[in-house]
Coordinates of C-alpha atoms in Angstrom, one line a residue:
M1 CA 40.1 -27.2 -9.7
N2 CA 37.1 -27.3 -7.4
R3 CA 33.7 -26.9 -9.2
P4 CA 31.5 -24.2 -7.5
T5 CA 28.6 -25.5 -5.5
Y6 CA 25.3 -23.7 -5.3
G7 CA 23.6 -25.6 -2.4
W8 CA 23.5 -22.6 0.0
N9 CA 22.3 -20.3 -2.8
I10 CA 19.4 -22.6 -3.6
L11 CA 18.5 -23.3 0.0
L12 CA 18.5 -19.6 1.0
F13 CA 16.5 -18.8 -2.1
V14 CA 13.8 -21.3 -1.2
L15 CA 13.7 -20.3 2.4
T16 CA 13.4 -16.6 1.4
F17 CA 10.5 -17.5 -0.9
F18 CA 8.7 -19.1 2.1
T19 CA 9.5 -16.3 4.5
L20 CA 8.3 -13.8 1.9
T21 CA 5.1 -15.7 1.3
F22 CA 4.2 -16.7 4.9
Q23 CA 6.2 -14.0 6.8
D24 CA 5.4 -14.3 10.6
D25 CA 2.9 -17.1 9.8
I26 CA 5.7 -19.4 8.7
F27 CA 5.8 -21.2 12.1
K28 CA 2.1 -21.9 11.9
I29 CA 2.4 -23.9 8.7
P30 CA 2.2 -27.3 10.5
Y31 CA -1.2 -26.2 12.0
L32 CA -2.7 -24.8 8.8
N33 CA -5.0 -26.8 6.6
Y34 CA -4.5 -27.2 2.9
A35 CA -7.1 -24.7 1.9
T36 CA -5.6 -22.0 4.1
I37 CA -2.1 -22.6 2.8
S38 CA -3.4 -22.5 -0.8
E39 CA -5.1 -19.2 -0.1
I40 CA -1.9 -17.7 1.4
F41 CA 0.0 -18.8 -1.7
R42 CA -2.7 -17.3 -4.0
I43 CA -2.7 -13.9 -2.2
R44 CA 1.0 -13.5 -1.4
T45 CA 3.0 -15.2 -4.2
P46 CA 2.7 -12.1 -6.5
Y47 CA 4.6 -10.2 -3.7
S48 CA 7.2 -13.1 -3.3
F49 CA 8.0 -13.5 -6.9
S50 CA 8.1 -9.8 -7.6
L51 CA 10.4 -9.0 -4.8
L52 CA 12.6 -12.0 -5.5
G53 CA 12.9 -10.7 -9.0
I54 CA 13.9 -7.2 -7.8
L55 CA 16.5 -8.6 -5.4
F56 CA 17.9 -11.0 -7.9
C57 CA 18.3 -8.3 -10.5
H58 CA 19.9 -6.0 -7.9
E59 CA 22.6 -8.6 -7.1
M60 CA 23.1 -9.6 -10.7
G61 CA 23.8 -5.9 -11.5
H62 CA 26.8 -6.2 -9.1
Y63 CA 27.6 -9.7 -10.4
F64 CA 27.8 -8.8 -14.1
A65 CA 29.7 -5.6 -13.5
A66 CA 32.3 -7.6 -11.5
R67 CA 32.5 -10.3 -14.1
Y68 CA 33.0 -7.7 -16.8
Y69 CA 36.3 -6.8 -15.1
G70 CA 37.2 -10.5 -14.6
I71 CA 36.6 -10.3 -10.8
K72 CA 35.4 -13.6 -9.3
T73 CA 32.2 -13.4 -7.3
T74 CA 29.5 -15.7 -6.0
L75 CA 25.9 -15.9 -7.0
P76 CA 23.4 -14.2 -4.7
Y77 CA 22.8 -15.4 -1.2
F78 CA 19.2 -14.4 -0.2
L79 CA 18.6 -13.5 3.4
P80 CA 15.3 -14.9 4.8
V81 CA 13.8 -13.2 7.9
P82 CA 10.6 -14.9 9.3
F83 CA 10.1 -12.4 12.1
S84 CA 9.2 -9.4 10.0
P85 CA 6.3 -8.1 7.9
V86 CA 8.7 -7.9 4.9
G87 CA 10.2 -11.4 5.1
T88 CA 13.8 -10.7 4.0
M89 CA 16.8 -8.6 4.6
G90 CA 17.6 -8.6 0.9
A91 CA 20.5 -10.5 -0.7
V92 CA 24.3 -10.3 -1.0
I93 CA 27.1 -11.5 -3.2
R94 CA 30.6 -12.1 -2.1
I95 CA 33.5 -10.7 -4.2
K96 CA 36.5 -13.1 -4.1
D97 CA 39.1 -11.0 -5.9
P98 CA 40.4 -7.5 -5.0
I99 CA 39.0 -4.5 -6.8
A100 CA 41.8 -2.8 -8.7
N101 CA 40.6 0.8 -8.8
K102 CA 37.8 3.3 -8.1
I103 CA 36.2 3.0 -11.5
Q104 CA 35.8 -0.8 -11.1
L105 CA 34.4 0.0 -7.6
F106 CA 32.0 2.5 -9.0
D107 CA 30.6 0.2 -11.7
I108 CA 30.2 -2.7 -9.3
G109 CA 28.6 -0.6 -6.7
I110 CA 26.1 1.4 -8.8
W111 CA 24.5 -1.2 -11.0
G112 CA 22.8 -3.0 -8.1
P113 CA 20.7 -0.1 -6.8
A114 CA 20.2 1.1 -10.4
M115 CA 18.6 -2.2 -11.3
S116 CA 16.4 -2.5 -8.2
L117 CA 15.3 1.2 -8.6
V118 CA 14.3 0.7 -12.3
L119 CA 12.3 -2.4 -11.4
S120 CA 10.7 -1.2 -8.1
I121 CA 9.1 2.0 -9.6
P122 CA 6.9 0.2 -12.2
C123 CA 5.9 -2.4 -9.6
I124 CA 4.6 0.3 -7.2
V125 CA 3.0 2.4 -9.9
I126 CA 1.1 -0.6 -11.4
G127 CA 0.3 -2.0 -8.0
L128 CA -1.1 1.3 -6.7
Y129 CA -3.8 1.1 -9.4
N130 CA -5.0 -2.1 -7.7
S131 CA -4.5 -0.9 -4.1
Q132 CA -7.0 0.9 -2.0
L133 CA -7.4 3.5 0.7
V134 CA -8.3 2.4 4.2
S135 CA -9.8 4.7 6.9
L136 CA -7.4 5.0 9.9
A137 CA -10.5 5.5 12.1
E138 CA -11.8 2.1 11.0
R139 CA -8.5 0.4 11.7
A140 CA -8.3 2.1 15.1
A141 CA -11.8 0.8 15.9
I142 CA -10.8 -2.8 15.0
L143 CA -7.8 -2.5 17.3
Q144 CA -10.0 -1.2 20.2
A145 CA -12.4 -4.1 19.7
H146 CA -9.5 -6.6 19.7
P147 CA -6.8 -5.3 22.1
G148 CA -4.4 -8.2 21.3
L149 CA -4.1 -7.2 17.6
M150 CA -1.3 -5.1 16.2
D151 CA -1.5 -3.0 13.0
I152 CA 1.5 -2.1 10.9
H153 CA 1.7 1.2 9.0
F154 CA 4.2 1.4 6.1
G155 CA 5.7 4.9 5.8
D156 CA 6.0 7.1 2.8
S157 CA 9.0 8.4 1.0
I158 CA 8.6 11.6 -1.2
L159 CA 8.1 9.3 -4.2
T160 CA 5.5 6.9 -2.7
Y161 CA 3.6 9.9 -1.2
V162 CA 3.4 11.7 -4.6
L163 CA 2.5 8.5 -6.5
S164 CA -0.2 7.5 -4.0
Q165 CA -1.7 11.0 -4.0
K166 CA -1.7 11.0 -7.8
I167 CA -3.1 7.6 -8.4
L168 CA -5.4 7.1 -5.4
G169 CA -6.0 10.7 -4.2
P170 CA -6.0 13.4 -3.4
F171 CA -6.6 12.2 0.2
D172 CA -5.8 13.4 3.7
S173 CA -3.0 11.1 4.9
S174 CA -4.0 11.8 8.5
L175 CA -7.4 10.2 7.9
F176 CA -6.5 7.4 5.4
T177 CA -3.6 5.1 4.7
V178 CA -2.8 3.0 1.6
E179 CA -3.4 -0.7 1.7
Y180 CA -0.8 -1.9 -0.8
N181 CA -1.7 -4.8 -3.1
P182 CA 1.1 -7.5 -3.3
L183 CA 2.8 -6.0 -6.4
A184 CA 2.8 -2.4 -4.9
F185 CA 4.1 -3.8 -1.6
A186 CA 7.0 -5.5 -3.5
G187 CA 7.8 -2.1 -5.1
W188 CA 7.7 -0.4 -1.7
V189 CA 10.1 -2.9 -0.2
G190 CA 12.3 -2.8 -3.3
L191 CA 12.5 1.0 -2.9
L192 CA 13.3 0.7 0.8
I193 CA 16.1 -1.9 0.2
T194 CA 17.5 0.3 -2.6
A195 CA 17.5 3.4 -0.3
L196 CA 19.2 1.5 2.5
N197 CA 21.9 0.3 0.0
L198 CA 22.4 3.9 -1.2
L199 CA 23.3 5.1 2.3
P200 CA 26.8 6.6 1.6
F201 CA 28.8 4.7 4.2
G202 CA 31.4 1.9 4.2
Q203 CA 30.7 -1.1 2.2
L204 CA 27.2 -0.2 1.2
D205 CA 26.5 0.5 -2.5
G206 CA 26.2 4.2 -1.7
G207 CA 29.5 4.0 0.1
H208 CA 31.2 2.6 -3.0
V209 CA 29.7 5.2 -5.2
V210 CA 30.4 8.3 -3.1
Y211 CA 33.9 7.2 -2.4
S212 CA 34.6 6.6 -6.1
L213 CA 33.2 10.1 -6.9
A214 CA 34.6 12.1 -4.1
G215 CA 37.9 10.3 -3.6
E216 CA 40.0 10.3 -0.4
G217 CA 38.9 13.8 0.5
Y218 CA 35.5 12.5 1.5
R219 CA 37.1 11.2 4.7
K220 CA 37.1 14.8 6.0
W221 CA 33.3 15.0 6.1
I222 CA 31.8 11.5 6.0
Y223 CA 31.6 11.4 9.9
Y224 CA 29.6 14.7 9.8
L225 CA 27.2 13.0 7.4
F226 CA 27.0 10.0 9.6
S227 CA 26.2 12.2 12.6
A228 CA 23.4 13.8 10.6
F229 CA 22.1 10.3 9.7
L230 CA 21.9 9.4 13.4
L231 CA 19.5 12.3 14.0
L232 CA 16.9 10.3 12.1
S233 CA 16.5 8.2 15.2
L234 CA 14.5 11.2 16.6
W235 CA 11.8 10.2 14.1
N236 CA 12.2 6.4 14.2
Y237 CA 14.2 4.6 16.8
S238 CA 15.2 1.8 14.4
W239 CA 17.8 4.1 12.9
I240 CA 19.8 3.7 16.2
L241 CA 20.2 0.0 15.3
W242 CA 21.2 0.9 11.8
G243 CA 23.7 3.4 13.1
L244 CA 25.3 0.7 15.3
L245 CA 25.4 -1.8 12.4
I246 CA 27.1 0.8 10.2
Y247 CA 29.6 1.9 12.8
Y248 CA 30.7 -1.5 14.0
F249 CA 30.2 -3.8 11.0
I250 CA 29.6 -1.9 7.7
R251 CA 31.9 0.9 8.8
V252 CA 31.5 4.6 8.2
E253 CA 34.6 5.0 6.0
H254 CA 35.4 3.0 2.9
P255 CA 38.6 0.9 2.8
F256 CA 41.3 2.3 0.5
I257 CA 41.0 1.6 -3.2
P258 CA 43.6 3.1 -5.6
D259 CA 42.6 5.6 -8.3
A260 CA 42.3 4.4 -11.8
S261 CA 44.9 5.4 -14.4
Y262 CA 42.2 7.5 -16.3
P263 CA 39.5 9.9 -15.1
I264 CA 36.1 8.6 -14.0
G265 CA 34.4 10.6 -16.7
K266 CA 31.3 12.8 -17.0
F267 CA 28.8 10.0 -17.6
R268 CA 29.8 8.2 -14.4
K269 CA 29.7 11.4 -12.4
L270 CA 26.2 12.3 -13.7
F271 CA 25.0 8.7 -13.2
G272 CA 26.5 8.4 -9.7
W273 CA 25.3 11.8 -8.3
S274 CA 21.9 11.2 -9.8
M275 CA 21.6 7.8 -8.1
L276 CA 22.7 9.3 -4.8
L277 CA 20.2 12.1 -5.2
S278 CA 17.4 9.6 -5.8
F279 CA 18.0 8.5 -2.2
L280 CA 16.3 11.7 -1.0
F281 CA 13.1 10.8 -2.9
I282 CA 12.8 7.1 -2.1
F283 CA 13.9 7.0 1.6
P284 CA 11.1 6.8 4.1
I285 CA 12.1 8.5 7.4
S286 CA 9.7 6.2 9.4
P287 CA 9.5 3.0 7.2
I288 CA 7.5 0.8 9.6
T289 CA 5.3 1.8 12.6
V290 CA 3.6 -0.7 14.8
V291 CA 0.2 0.4 16.1
S292 CA -1.6 -1.1 19.1
S293 CA -5.0 -0.4 20.6
S294 CA -3.5 2.5 22.5
G295 CA -2.3 4.0 19.2
A296 CA 1.1 4.6 17.7
K297 CA 3.8 5.9 20.0
N298 CA 5.2 9.1 18.5
S299 CA 9.0 9.5 18.5
L300 CA 10.6 12.7 19.9
G301 CA 11.0 14.1 16.4
E302 CA 7.3 13.6 15.6
D303 CA 6.3 15.2 18.9
L304 CA 8.5 18.2 18.2
W305 CA 7.1 18.5 14.7
N306 CA 3.5 18.3 16.0
I307 CA 4.3 21.1 18.5
L308 CA 5.7 23.3 15.8
L309 CA 2.6 22.7 13.6
E310 CA 0.4 23.7 16.5
V311 CA 2.4 26.8 17.2
F312 CA 2.5 28.1 13.6
S313 CA -1.2 27.2 12.9
K314 CA -2.4 29.5 15.6

């Protein structure tokens, strides 16, 4: 019997730690002095370790649920991304055995996002108490003075908006933005990754859960829901890319899994629909907006929304 090897797991974990810590500065490391590198570590490692913990617990939620049913699976493979302000695309595990029924599918699918949701919320709550508000006018002035600079705004979900208004506000979000401290930013990214995983399509965690709850009948309406999801591209064009990834790789429909020999039960139904409902509160319609000296380019949806506001405010 071949013993499992963990070389790729360890290598990708280490690489993800570095991309989380240095982000798009990672290629500058050979040109940075020791003092600068030490300062980056001091400032950003709380974010790196916090987010790695959230991602690890997310995947171990899947792992232990699978092992409970005797299903062979790998340890997490972390996904480093140096060309982003976030530093990662999350992590994945690979299930090696077939899943026998929808109850097993439900339990394996739901415990990942449940773990990351439970850990992300305290991170962003505690972190917000150490975050601060920044004037958008001041940021715009800095960009005007340095045309080569780019600013990144991290969008709100309903939950992050309410929490930031409660902890740092009340404030006018058209005049101020929240500058997250590293722990709060780890919570924000954790919520984003949880929300993306809860999208109810294909092999995503939300796809596992909604298919387990709704059964084969969900195939009658899942494409209507996918079409509604594509409308989000009116607000943020990145959802076009996500739509293509889902349609061609993740798939809209879930592969067939047999029903279990016993009902899924009231607890699982309540747990599952509650997790799917939480998506509405943690999903940011425009997660990341890049702003230059000429300002942020509004999407079609934002322009239409602003026109409606002007009409009804008169």
